[in-house]
Protein backbone atom coordinates (compact mmCIF):
# COMPACT_ATOMS: atom_id res chain seq x y z
CA UNK A 1 0.00 0.00 0.00
CA UNK A 2 2.77 2.41 1.01
CA UNK A 3 4.71 1.58 -2.13
CA UNK A 4 1.67 2.48 -4.23
CA UNK A 5 1.16 5.72 -2.35
CA UNK A 6 4.80 6.78 -2.63
CA UNK A 7 5.60 5.60 -6.16
CA UNK A 8 5.94 8.64 -8.43
CA UNK A 9 3.22 9.30 -10.98
CA UNK A 10 3.73 7.83 -14.44
CA UNK A 11 5.00 10.51 -16.83
CA UNK A 12 2.93 10.37 -19.99
CA UNK A 13 3.78 11.72 -23.45
CA UNK A 14 0.91 14.23 -23.50
CA UNK A 15 -1.61 15.99 -21.30
CA UNK A 16 -4.83 16.23 -23.27
CA UNK A 17 -7.12 17.29 -20.45
CA UNK A 18 -9.39 20.27 -20.97
CA UNK A 19 -9.93 22.96 -18.34
CA UNK A 20 -13.36 23.46 -16.77
CA UNK A 21 -13.65 26.71 -18.80
CA UNK A 22 -13.03 24.85 -22.05
CA UNK A 23 -15.54 22.17 -21.14
CA UNK A 24 -18.13 24.84 -20.29
CA UNK A 25 -17.50 26.60 -23.62
CA UNK A 26 -18.22 23.32 -25.42
CA UNK A 27 -21.29 22.67 -23.26
CA UNK A 28 -22.67 26.14 -24.07
CA UNK A 29 -22.48 25.33 -27.79
CA UNK A 30 -24.07 21.91 -27.23
CA UNK A 31 -26.90 23.56 -25.25
CA UNK A 32 -27.43 26.16 -27.98
CA UNK A 33 -28.06 23.47 -30.57
CA UNK A 34 -25.96 25.46 -33.09
CA UNK A 35 -23.50 22.63 -33.60
CA UNK A 36 -22.28 23.14 -37.14
CA UNK A 37 -19.64 25.56 -38.42
CA UNK A 38 -20.86 29.00 -37.40
CA UNK A 39 -20.05 32.03 -35.26
CA UNK A 40 -17.57 30.20 -33.03
CA UNK A 41 -15.59 29.08 -36.08
CA UNK A 42 -15.58 32.62 -37.50
CA UNK A 43 -14.29 34.01 -34.21
CA UNK A 44 -11.71 31.23 -33.78
CA UNK A 45 -10.38 31.92 -37.28
CA UNK A 46 -9.98 35.65 -36.55
CA UNK A 47 -8.34 35.04 -33.17
CA UNK A 48 -6.03 32.34 -34.50
CA UNK A 49 -4.99 34.51 -37.46
CA UNK A 50 -4.00 37.28 -35.03
CA UNK A 51 -1.98 34.84 -32.94
CA UNK A 52 -0.26 33.23 -35.92
CA UNK A 53 0.56 36.54 -37.62
CA UNK A 54 -1.58 35.59 -40.63
CA UNK A 55 -3.89 37.72 -42.76
CA UNK A 56 -6.47 34.96 -43.26
CA UNK A 57 -7.10 31.72 -41.37
CA UNK A 58 -9.56 29.08 -42.61
CA UNK A 59 -10.65 26.39 -40.16
CA UNK A 60 -11.16 22.78 -41.17
CA UNK A 61 -11.83 19.29 -39.83
CA UNK A 62 -8.18 18.39 -39.06
CA UNK A 63 -4.59 19.22 -39.92
CA UNK A 64 -4.52 16.82 -42.86
CA UNK A 65 -7.54 18.61 -44.34
CA UNK A 66 -5.77 21.94 -43.76
CA UNK A 67 -2.89 20.71 -45.95
CA UNK A 68 -5.13 19.01 -48.51
CA UNK A 69 -7.20 22.18 -48.99
CA UNK A 70 -4.04 24.23 -49.55
CA UNK A 71 -2.85 21.84 -52.29
CA UNK A 72 -6.33 21.67 -53.85
CA UNK A 73 -6.20 25.41 -54.54
CA UNK A 74 -3.30 25.18 -57.01
CA UNK A 75 -1.87 21.68 -57.63
CA UNK A 76 -2.30 20.12 -61.07
CA UNK A 77 -2.15 16.35 -61.69
CA UNK A 78 1.46 15.14 -61.66
CA UNK A 79 2.88 18.32 -60.11
CA UNK A 80 5.74 17.60 -57.74
CA UNK A 81 6.07 18.92 -54.20
CA UNK A 82 9.36 18.77 -52.28
CA UNK A 83 8.70 17.42 -48.78
CA UNK A 84 10.98 16.13 -46.02
CA UNK A 85 10.96 12.34 -45.67
CA UNK A 86 11.25 12.54 -41.90
CA UNK A 87 7.75 13.59 -40.85
CA UNK A 88 4.19 12.39 -40.30
CA UNK A 89 2.47 10.64 -43.23
CA UNK A 90 0.07 13.52 -43.97
CA UNK A 91 2.91 15.81 -45.12
CA UNK A 92 3.30 13.54 -48.14
CA UNK A 93 -0.07 11.84 -48.46
CA UNK A 94 -2.02 15.10 -48.78
CA UNK A 95 0.08 16.01 -51.82
CA UNK A 96 -0.87 12.67 -53.38
CA UNK A 97 -4.53 13.11 -52.34
CA UNK A 98 -4.58 16.40 -54.28
CA UNK A 99 -3.24 14.66 -57.40
CA UNK A 100 0.41 15.63 -56.98
CA UNK A 101 3.54 13.65 -56.29
CA UNK A 102 5.46 14.13 -53.04
CA UNK A 103 9.19 14.11 -53.70
CA UNK A 104 11.02 12.98 -50.59
CA UNK A 105 14.07 14.93 -49.48
CA UNK A 106 16.48 14.09 -46.72
CA UNK A 107 16.73 16.11 -43.53
CA UNK A 108 19.60 17.80 -41.74
CA UNK A 109 21.31 15.49 -39.20
CA UNK A 110 21.34 18.10 -36.43
CA UNK A 111 18.03 19.96 -36.80
CA UNK A 112 16.07 17.02 -38.30
CA UNK A 113 14.53 19.63 -40.67
CA UNK A 114 14.27 19.60 -44.48
CA UNK A 115 17.71 19.82 -46.10
CA UNK A 116 17.45 22.45 -48.84
CA UNK A 117 20.67 21.14 -50.45
CA UNK A 118 19.00 17.78 -51.01
CA UNK A 119 15.79 19.53 -52.14
CA UNK A 120 17.81 21.44 -54.74
CA UNK A 121 19.01 18.15 -56.25
CA UNK A 122 15.43 16.94 -56.57
CA UNK A 123 14.07 19.86 -58.56
CA UNK A 124 12.57 18.98 -61.93
CA UNK A 125 10.51 20.80 -64.53
CA UNK A 126 7.41 19.51 -62.69
CA UNK A 127 8.30 20.89 -59.26
CA UNK A 128 5.51 23.26 -58.18
CA UNK A 129 5.94 23.66 -54.44
CA UNK A 130 8.23 23.39 -51.45
CA UNK A 131 6.63 22.07 -48.26
CA UNK A 132 8.93 22.13 -45.23
CA UNK A 133 7.82 20.96 -41.78
CA UNK A 134 8.56 22.76 -38.52
CA UNK A 135 9.21 19.34 -37.06
CA UNK A 136 8.49 18.87 -33.36
CA UNK A 137 7.75 22.61 -33.22
CA UNK A 138 11.34 23.48 -34.19
CA UNK A 139 11.21 26.34 -36.71
CA UNK A 140 12.89 25.97 -40.08
CA UNK A 141 14.87 28.90 -41.48
CA UNK A 142 11.98 30.91 -42.97
CA UNK A 143 14.29 33.22 -44.88
CA UNK A 144 16.21 30.39 -46.57
CA UNK A 145 12.99 28.59 -47.53
CA UNK A 146 11.44 31.76 -48.90
CA UNK A 147 14.57 32.53 -50.93
CA UNK A 148 14.62 28.94 -52.27
CA UNK A 149 10.94 29.11 -53.26
CA UNK A 150 11.38 32.51 -54.92
CA UNK A 151 14.53 31.41 -56.78
CA UNK A 152 12.78 28.38 -58.25
CA UNK A 153 9.33 29.99 -58.62
CA UNK A 154 7.68 27.53 -56.24
CA UNK A 155 4.67 27.85 -53.97
CA UNK A 156 5.65 27.64 -50.31
CA UNK A 157 3.32 25.44 -48.23
CA UNK A 158 4.31 25.06 -44.60
CA UNK A 159 3.36 22.08 -42.49
CA UNK A 160 3.11 23.82 -39.11
CA UNK A 161 0.90 21.08 -37.60
CA UNK A 162 3.25 20.85 -34.62
CA UNK A 163 4.39 24.45 -34.36
CA UNK A 164 1.74 26.64 -32.68
CA UNK A 165 3.44 29.49 -30.89
CA UNK A 166 6.89 28.89 -32.39
CA UNK A 167 8.71 31.90 -33.88
CA UNK A 168 11.50 32.66 -36.31
CA UNK A 169 13.58 35.78 -35.53
CA UNK A 170 10.70 37.10 -33.45
CA UNK A 171 8.14 36.53 -36.23
CA UNK A 172 5.12 34.28 -35.94
CA UNK A 173 5.22 31.44 -38.44
CA UNK A 174 1.69 31.79 -39.84
CA UNK A 175 2.49 34.79 -42.03
CA UNK A 176 5.26 33.22 -44.10
CA UNK A 177 4.75 31.73 -47.55
CA UNK A 178 1.57 30.91 -49.48
CA UNK A 179 -0.07 28.55 -46.98
CA UNK A 180 0.62 27.51 -43.39
CA UNK A 181 -1.29 24.48 -42.09
CA UNK A 182 -1.90 23.72 -38.40
CA UNK A 183 -3.43 20.75 -36.57
CA UNK A 184 -5.41 20.75 -33.30
CA UNK A 185 -5.19 17.01 -32.69
CA UNK A 186 -5.23 16.19 -28.94
CA UNK A 187 -1.46 15.81 -28.49
CA UNK A 188 -0.68 19.12 -30.19
CA UNK A 189 0.30 22.38 -28.45
CA UNK A 190 -3.27 23.63 -29.02
CA UNK A 191 -5.83 20.84 -29.00
CA UNK A 192 -9.56 20.74 -29.52
CA UNK A 193 -10.26 17.10 -30.50
CA UNK A 194 -9.99 17.15 -34.26
CA UNK A 195 -9.38 20.40 -36.09
CA UNK A 196 -7.13 22.24 -38.48
CA UNK A 197 -6.40 25.74 -39.81
CA UNK A 198 -4.90 26.95 -43.08
CA UNK A 199 -3.37 30.41 -43.00
CA UNK A 200 -2.72 32.42 -46.14
CA UNK A 201 -1.86 36.02 -47.04
CA UNK A 202 -4.07 35.86 -50.15
CA UNK A 203 -7.73 36.86 -50.03
CA UNK A 204 -8.39 34.92 -53.24
CA UNK A 205 -6.76 31.77 -51.81
CA UNK A 206 -8.77 32.14 -48.58
CA UNK A 207 -11.97 32.37 -50.63
CA UNK A 208 -11.04 29.18 -52.49
CA UNK A 209 -10.14 27.38 -49.27
CA UNK A 210 -13.54 28.28 -47.80
CA UNK A 211 -15.30 27.03 -50.91
CA UNK A 212 -13.32 23.80 -51.15
CA UNK A 213 -13.92 22.88 -47.49
CA UNK A 214 -17.67 22.99 -48.09
CA UNK A 215 -18.29 21.14 -51.38
CA UNK A 216 -17.39 24.15 -53.49
CA UNK A 217 -20.74 25.68 -52.62
CA UNK A 218 -21.09 29.27 -53.82
CA UNK A 219 -24.85 29.58 -53.16
CA UNK A 220 -27.57 27.32 -51.76
CA UNK A 221 -27.04 23.98 -53.54
CA UNK A 222 -24.92 25.75 -56.15
CA UNK A 223 -21.46 24.21 -56.64
CA UNK A 224 -18.75 25.90 -58.67
CA UNK A 225 -15.83 23.69 -57.56
CA UNK A 226 -15.30 20.06 -56.63
CA UNK A 227 -14.84 20.29 -52.89
CA UNK A 228 -15.18 18.18 -49.77
CA UNK A 229 -16.88 18.41 -46.43
CA UNK A 230 -13.92 19.47 -44.31
CA UNK A 231 -15.75 21.82 -41.94
CA UNK A 232 -14.89 22.24 -38.26
CA UNK A 233 -17.83 22.41 -35.86
CA UNK A 234 -18.57 25.21 -33.41
CA UNK A 235 -17.95 22.81 -30.51
CA UNK A 236 -14.26 22.48 -31.36
CA UNK A 237 -13.95 26.15 -32.23
CA UNK A 238 -15.39 27.15 -28.84
CA UNK A 239 -12.82 24.93 -27.09
CA UNK A 240 -10.04 26.38 -29.24
CA UNK A 241 -11.05 29.96 -28.46
CA UNK A 242 -10.92 29.34 -24.71
CA UNK A 243 -7.67 27.43 -25.01
CA UNK A 244 -5.97 30.25 -26.89
CA UNK A 245 -6.11 32.15 -23.59
CA UNK A 246 -3.72 29.65 -21.98
CA UNK A 247 -1.53 28.88 -24.99
CA UNK A 248 1.28 31.20 -23.84
CA UNK A 249 1.29 29.63 -20.36
CA UNK A 250 1.36 26.12 -21.85
CA UNK A 251 4.21 27.10 -24.17
CA UNK A 252 6.13 28.66 -21.28
CA UNK A 253 5.86 25.36 -19.39
CA UNK A 254 7.06 23.41 -22.45
CA UNK A 255 10.03 25.78 -22.81
CA UNK A 256 10.89 25.44 -19.11
CA UNK A 257 10.83 21.66 -19.35
CA UNK A 258 12.82 21.66 -22.59
CA UNK A 259 15.51 23.80 -20.98
CA UNK A 260 15.88 21.37 -18.05
CA UNK A 261 16.02 18.42 -20.46
CA UNK A 262 18.52 20.19 -22.72
CA UNK A 263 20.85 21.15 -19.89
CA UNK A 264 20.70 17.68 -18.37
CA UNK A 265 20.97 15.61 -21.55
CA UNK A 266 23.32 17.61 -23.76
CA UNK A 267 26.45 16.63 -21.76
CA UNK A 268 25.64 12.89 -21.94
CA UNK A 269 27.87 11.16 -24.51
CA UNK A 270 25.97 9.39 -27.27
CA UNK A 271 22.77 11.48 -27.08
CA UNK A 272 22.27 13.81 -30.04
CA UNK A 273 19.58 16.37 -29.29
CA UNK A 274 17.56 18.09 -32.01
CA UNK A 275 19.35 21.40 -32.52
CA UNK A 276 17.59 24.74 -32.78
CA UNK A 277 18.80 27.16 -35.46
CA UNK A 278 19.94 30.60 -34.27
CA UNK A 279 16.79 32.72 -34.60
CA UNK A 280 14.43 29.80 -33.91
CA UNK A 281 12.10 29.84 -30.88
CA UNK A 282 10.56 26.36 -30.77
CA UNK A 283 7.13 25.48 -29.45
CA UNK A 284 8.60 22.19 -28.11
CA UNK A 285 5.81 19.97 -29.35
CA UNK A 286 8.23 17.07 -28.84
CA UNK A 287 11.66 16.80 -27.24
CA UNK A 288 13.66 14.37 -29.39
CA UNK A 289 17.19 13.05 -29.61
CA UNK A 290 18.85 10.16 -31.32
CA UNK A 291 20.87 7.55 -29.44
CA UNK A 292 24.30 6.45 -30.59
CA UNK A 293 24.29 2.98 -29.06
CA UNK A 294 28.07 2.55 -28.95
CA UNK A 295 28.73 5.87 -27.28
CA UNK A 296 25.71 5.94 -25.00
CA UNK A 297 25.94 2.34 -23.81
CA UNK A 298 22.50 1.08 -24.82
CA UNK A 299 20.23 1.29 -27.83
CA UNK A 300 17.19 3.53 -28.35
CA UNK A 301 14.87 0.60 -27.66
CA UNK A 302 16.77 -0.46 -24.53
CA UNK A 303 16.64 3.12 -23.28
CA UNK A 304 12.89 3.23 -23.93
CA UNK A 305 12.50 0.01 -21.92
CA UNK A 306 14.56 1.37 -19.04
CA UNK A 307 12.46 4.54 -18.97
CA UNK A 308 9.23 2.53 -19.08
CA UNK A 309 10.46 0.57 -16.05
CA UNK A 310 11.09 3.92 -14.32
CA UNK A 311 7.51 5.01 -15.05
CA UNK A 312 8.37 7.30 -17.96
CA UNK A 313 6.61 6.97 -21.31
CA UNK A 314 8.49 7.65 -24.53
CA UNK A 315 7.61 7.87 -28.22
CA UNK A 316 9.25 7.08 -31.54
CA UNK A 317 8.47 9.84 -34.02
CA UNK A 318 8.96 8.42 -36.58
CA UNK A 319 10.01 4.78 -36.92
CA UNK A 320 10.37 5.04 -40.71
CA UNK A 321 10.79 7.74 -43.32
CA UNK A 322 8.00 8.47 -45.77
CA UNK A 323 10.05 6.82 -48.54
CA UNK A 324 10.05 3.64 -46.39
CA UNK A 325 6.24 3.56 -46.04
CA UNK A 326 4.80 0.60 -47.95
CA UNK A 327 2.34 2.77 -49.87
CA UNK A 328 4.98 5.22 -51.08
CA UNK A 329 7.39 2.41 -52.01
CA UNK A 330 4.61 0.88 -54.04
CA UNK A 331 3.79 4.20 -55.72
CA UNK A 332 7.25 5.63 -56.24
CA UNK A 333 9.76 2.77 -55.81
CA UNK A 334 12.77 2.37 -53.51
CA UNK A 335 14.87 5.31 -52.48
CA UNK A 336 17.71 5.82 -50.03
CA UNK A 337 17.75 8.79 -47.64
CA UNK A 338 20.51 8.05 -45.12
CA UNK A 339 19.89 10.75 -42.50
CA UNK A 340 16.18 10.02 -42.33
CA UNK A 341 16.87 6.29 -42.02
CA UNK A 342 19.42 6.79 -39.26
CA UNK A 343 17.05 9.04 -37.31
CA UNK A 344 14.14 6.63 -37.75
CA UNK A 345 16.26 3.79 -36.32
CA UNK A 346 17.59 5.72 -33.32
CA UNK A 347 15.27 8.59 -32.39
CA UNK A 348 13.39 8.85 -29.11
CA UNK A 349 10.97 11.42 -27.71
CA UNK A 350 10.53 12.02 -23.97
CA UNK A 351 7.73 13.98 -22.27
CA UNK A 352 8.09 17.79 -22.42
CA UNK A 353 4.43 18.87 -22.35
CA UNK A 354 2.80 21.57 -20.24
CA UNK A 355 1.28 19.06 -17.81
CA UNK A 356 4.51 17.51 -16.50
CA UNK A 357 4.51 17.66 -12.69
CA UNK A 358 7.16 19.65 -10.80
CA UNK A 359 10.42 17.69 -10.89
CA UNK A 360 9.23 15.62 -13.84
CA UNK A 361 11.83 16.87 -16.31
CA UNK A 362 14.61 16.35 -13.72
CA UNK A 363 13.33 12.79 -13.17
CA UNK A 364 13.57 12.10 -16.90
CA UNK A 365 17.16 13.39 -17.02
CA UNK A 366 18.17 11.25 -14.03
CA UNK A 367 16.56 8.10 -15.47
CA UNK A 368 18.28 8.58 -18.83
CA UNK A 369 21.65 9.24 -17.21
CA UNK A 370 21.26 6.08 -15.11
CA UNK A 371 20.36 3.97 -18.17
CA UNK A 372 23.42 5.26 -20.01
CA UNK A 373 25.75 4.44 -17.13
CA UNK A 374 24.64 0.81 -16.89
CA UNK A 375 26.10 -0.14 -20.29
C1 LIG B 1 3.69 17.05 -39.20
C2 LIG B 1 2.21 16.77 -39.25
N1 LIG B 1 1.54 17.07 -40.38
C3 LIG B 1 0.22 16.85 -40.50
C4 LIG B 1 -0.52 16.32 -39.45
C5 LIG B 1 -1.96 16.03 -39.66
O1 LIG B 1 -2.79 16.59 -38.69
P1 LIG B 1 -4.14 15.84 -38.24
O2 LIG B 1 -3.76 14.65 -37.43
O3 LIG B 1 -4.86 16.88 -37.44
O4 LIG B 1 -4.86 15.47 -39.47
C6 LIG B 1 0.14 16.00 -38.25
C7 LIG B 1 -0.60 15.41 -37.13
O5 LIG B 1 -0.18 14.54 -36.45
C8 LIG B 1 1.54 16.21 -38.16
O6 LIG B 1 2.21 15.90 -37.05
PDB file of C-alpha atoms in Angstrom, residues 124-237:
ATOM      1  CA  UNK A 124      12.570  18.982 -61.932  1.00  0.00           C
ATOM      2  CA  UNK A 125      10.511  20.805 -64.534  1.00  0.00           C
ATOM      3  CA  UNK A 126       7.411  19.508 -62.687  1.00  0.00           C
ATOM      4  CA  UNK A 127       8.296  20.891 -59.265  1.00  0.00           C
ATOM      5  CA  UNK A 128       5.510  23.258 -58.180  1.00  0.00           C
ATOM      6  CA  UNK A 129       5.936  23.656 -54.439  1.00  0.00           C
ATOM      7  CA  UNK A 130       8.228  23.389 -51.453  1.00  0.00           C
ATOM      8  CA  UNK A 131       6.634  22.071 -48.264  1.00  0.00           C
ATOM      9  CA  UNK A 132       8.934  22.127 -45.233  1.00  0.00           C
ATOM     10  CA  UNK A 133       7.815  20.957 -41.780  1.00  0.00           C
ATOM     11  CA  UNK A 134       8.557  22.761 -38.520  1.00  0.00           C
ATOM     12  CA  UNK A 135       9.214  19.336 -37.065  1.00  0.00           C
ATOM     13  CA  UNK A 136       8.485  18.868 -33.360  1.00  0.00           C
ATOM     14  CA  UNK A 137       7.747  22.611 -33.221  1.00  0.00           C
ATOM     15  CA  UNK A 138      11.339  23.481 -34.187  1.00  0.00           C
ATOM     16  CA  UNK A 139      11.209  26.345 -36.708  1.00  0.00           C
ATOM     17  CA  UNK A 140      12.889  25.969 -40.081  1.00  0.00           C
ATOM     18  CA  UNK A 141      14.869  28.898 -41.476  1.00  0.00           C
ATOM     19  CA  UNK A 142      11.980  30.913 -42.970  1.00  0.00           C
ATOM     20  CA  UNK A 143      14.295  33.222 -44.882  1.00  0.00           C
ATOM     21  CA  UNK A 144      16.211  30.394 -46.568  1.00  0.00           C
ATOM     22  CA  UNK A 145      12.993  28.589 -47.530  1.00  0.00           C
ATOM     23  CA  UNK A 146      11.440  31.759 -48.901  1.00  0.00           C
ATOM     24  CA  UNK A 147      14.565  32.531 -50.933  1.00  0.00           C
ATOM     25  CA  UNK A 148      14.619  28.937 -52.271  1.00  0.00           C
ATOM     26  CA  UNK A 149      10.943  29.107 -53.257  1.00  0.00           C
ATOM     27  CA  UNK A 150      11.377  32.507 -54.923  1.00  0.00           C
ATOM     28  CA  UNK A 151      14.532  31.414 -56.777  1.00  0.00           C
ATOM     29  CA  UNK A 152      12.785  28.383 -58.250  1.00  0.00           C
ATOM     30  CA  UNK A 153       9.328  29.991 -58.621  1.00  0.00           C
ATOM     31  CA  UNK A 154       7.675  27.531 -56.238  1.00  0.00           C
ATOM     32  CA  UNK A 155       4.675  27.847 -53.974  1.00  0.00           C
ATOM     33  CA  UNK A 156       5.646  27.643 -50.310  1.00  0.00           C
ATOM     34  CA  UNK A 157       3.319  25.436 -48.231  1.00  0.00           C
ATOM     35  CA  UNK A 158       4.306  25.062 -44.598  1.00  0.00           C
ATOM     36  CA  UNK A 159       3.363  22.080 -42.486  1.00  0.00           C
ATOM     37  CA  UNK A 160       3.107  23.817 -39.109  1.00  0.00           C
ATOM     38  CA  UNK A 161       0.896  21.084 -37.603  1.00  0.00           C
ATOM     39  CA  UNK A 162       3.252  20.854 -34.616  1.00  0.00           C
ATOM     40  CA  UNK A 163       4.393  24.454 -34.357  1.00  0.00           C
ATOM     41  CA  UNK A 164       1.736  26.636 -32.678  1.00  0.00           C
ATOM     42  CA  UNK A 165       3.437  29.491 -30.889  1.00  0.00           C
ATOM     43  CA  UNK A 166       6.892  28.887 -32.394  1.00  0.00           C
ATOM     44  CA  UNK A 167       8.712  31.898 -33.878  1.00  0.00           C
ATOM     45  CA  UNK A 168      11.497  32.661 -36.307  1.00  0.00           C
ATOM     46  CA  UNK A 169      13.581  35.782 -35.533  1.00  0.00           C
ATOM     47  CA  UNK A 170      10.697  37.096 -33.448  1.00  0.00           C
ATOM     48  CA  UNK A 171       8.141  36.530 -36.232  1.00  0.00           C
ATOM     49  CA  UNK A 172       5.122  34.281 -35.938  1.00  0.00           C
ATOM     50  CA  UNK A 173       5.218  31.435 -38.444  1.00  0.00           C
ATOM     51  CA  UNK A 174       1.690  31.791 -39.838  1.00  0.00           C
ATOM     52  CA  UNK A 175       2.486  34.788 -42.031  1.00  0.00           C
ATOM     53  CA  UNK A 176       5.264  33.222 -44.098  1.00  0.00           C
ATOM     54  CA  UNK A 177       4.747  31.726 -47.547  1.00  0.00           C
ATOM     55  CA  UNK A 178       1.573  30.912 -49.477  1.00  0.00           C
ATOM     56  CA  UNK A 179      -0.067  28.546 -46.985  1.00  0.00           C
ATOM     57  CA  UNK A 180       0.621  27.514 -43.390  1.00  0.00           C
ATOM     58  CA  UNK A 181      -1.287  24.482 -42.092  1.00  0.00           C
ATOM     59  CA  UNK A 182      -1.899  23.725 -38.400  1.00  0.00           C
ATOM     60  CA  UNK A 183      -3.434  20.748 -36.571  1.00  0.00           C
ATOM     61  CA  UNK A 184      -5.407  20.754 -33.305  1.00  0.00           C
ATOM     62  CA  UNK A 185      -5.191  17.008 -32.686  1.00  0.00           C
ATOM     63  CA  UNK A 186      -5.231  16.193 -28.941  1.00  0.00           C
ATOM     64  CA  UNK A 187      -1.459  15.807 -28.493  1.00  0.00           C
ATOM     65  CA  UNK A 188      -0.680  19.120 -30.192  1.00  0.00           C
ATOM     66  CA  UNK A 189       0.303  22.383 -28.450  1.00  0.00           C
ATOM     67  CA  UNK A 190      -3.268  23.632 -29.018  1.00  0.00           C
ATOM     68  CA  UNK A 191      -5.832  20.845 -29.003  1.00  0.00           C
ATOM     69  CA  UNK A 192      -9.564  20.740 -29.521  1.00  0.00           C
ATOM     70  CA  UNK A 193     -10.256  17.104 -30.495  1.00  0.00           C
ATOM     71  CA  UNK A 194      -9.991  17.151 -34.256  1.00  0.00           C
ATOM     72  CA  UNK A 195      -9.381  20.398 -36.089  1.00  0.00           C
ATOM     73  CA  UNK A 196      -7.126  22.242 -38.485  1.00  0.00           C
ATOM     74  CA  UNK A 197      -6.397  25.738 -39.805  1.00  0.00           C
ATOM     75  CA  UNK A 198      -4.895  26.947 -43.083  1.00  0.00           C
ATOM     76  CA  UNK A 199      -3.374  30.410 -43.005  1.00  0.00           C
ATOM     77  CA  UNK A 200      -2.722  32.420 -46.144  1.00  0.00           C
ATOM     78  CA  UNK A 201      -1.857  36.015 -47.040  1.00  0.00           C
ATOM     79  CA  UNK A 202      -4.069  35.857 -50.154  1.00  0.00           C
ATOM     80  CA  UNK A 203      -7.726  36.861 -50.032  1.00  0.00           C
ATOM     81  CA  UNK A 204      -8.391  34.917 -53.236  1.00  0.00           C
ATOM     82  CA  UNK A 205      -6.759  31.766 -51.811  1.00  0.00           C
ATOM     83  CA  UNK A 206      -8.770  32.136 -48.580  1.00  0.00           C
ATOM     84  CA  UNK A 207     -11.966  32.366 -50.634  1.00  0.00           C
ATOM     85  CA  UNK A 208     -11.045  29.184 -52.492  1.00  0.00           C
ATOM     86  CA  UNK A 209     -10.136  27.379 -49.267  1.00  0.00           C
ATOM     87  CA  UNK A 210     -13.542  28.279 -47.800  1.00  0.00           C
ATOM     88  CA  UNK A 211     -15.298  27.032 -50.910  1.00  0.00           C
ATOM     89  CA  UNK A 212     -13.323  23.804 -51.153  1.00  0.00           C
ATOM     90  CA  UNK A 213     -13.915  22.875 -47.490  1.00  0.00           C
ATOM     91  CA  UNK A 214     -17.667  22.989 -48.094  1.00  0.00           C
ATOM     92  CA  UNK A 215     -18.289  21.137 -51.378  1.00  0.00           C
ATOM     93  CA  UNK A 216     -17.387  24.151 -53.488  1.00  0.00           C
ATOM     94  CA  UNK A 217     -20.740  25.677 -52.617  1.00  0.00           C
ATOM     95  CA  UNK A 218     -21.095  29.270 -53.817  1.00  0.00           C
ATOM     96  CA  UNK A 219     -24.851  29.576 -53.165  1.00  0.00           C
ATOM     97  CA  UNK A 220     -27.574  27.323 -51.765  1.00  0.00           C
ATOM     98  CA  UNK A 221     -27.038  23.982 -53.541  1.00  0.00           C
ATOM     99  CA  UNK A 222     -24.920  25.745 -56.154  1.00  0.00           C
ATOM    100  CA  UNK A 223     -21.457  24.207 -56.636  1.00  0.00           C
ATOM    101  CA  UNK A 224     -18.751  25.901 -58.668  1.00  0.00           C
ATOM    102  CA  UNK A 225     -15.835  23.693 -57.563  1.00  0.00           C
ATOM    103  CA  UNK A 226     -15.297  20.061 -56.631  1.00  0.00           C
ATOM    104  CA  UNK A 227     -14.845  20.292 -52.891  1.00  0.00           C
ATOM    105  CA  UNK A 228     -15.184  18.179 -49.768  1.00  0.00           C
ATOM    106  CA  UNK A 229     -16.883  18.412 -46.425  1.00  0.00           C
ATOM    107  CA  UNK A 230     -13.917  19.471 -44.307  1.00  0.00           C
ATOM    108  CA  UNK A 231     -15.746  21.819 -41.940  1.00  0.00           C
ATOM    109  CA  UNK A 232     -14.892  22.237 -38.261  1.00  0.00           C
ATOM    110  CA  UNK A 233     -17.825  22.407 -35.862  1.00  0.00           C
ATOM    111  CA  UNK A 234     -18.566  25.211 -33.409  1.00  0.00           C
ATOM    112  CA  UNK A 235     -17.955  22.807 -30.507  1.00  0.00           C
ATOM    113  CA  UNK A 236     -14.264  22.479 -31.365  1.00  0.00           C
ATOM    114  CA  UNK A 237     -13.949  26.148 -32.231  1.00  0.00           C
TER     115      UNK A 237
END
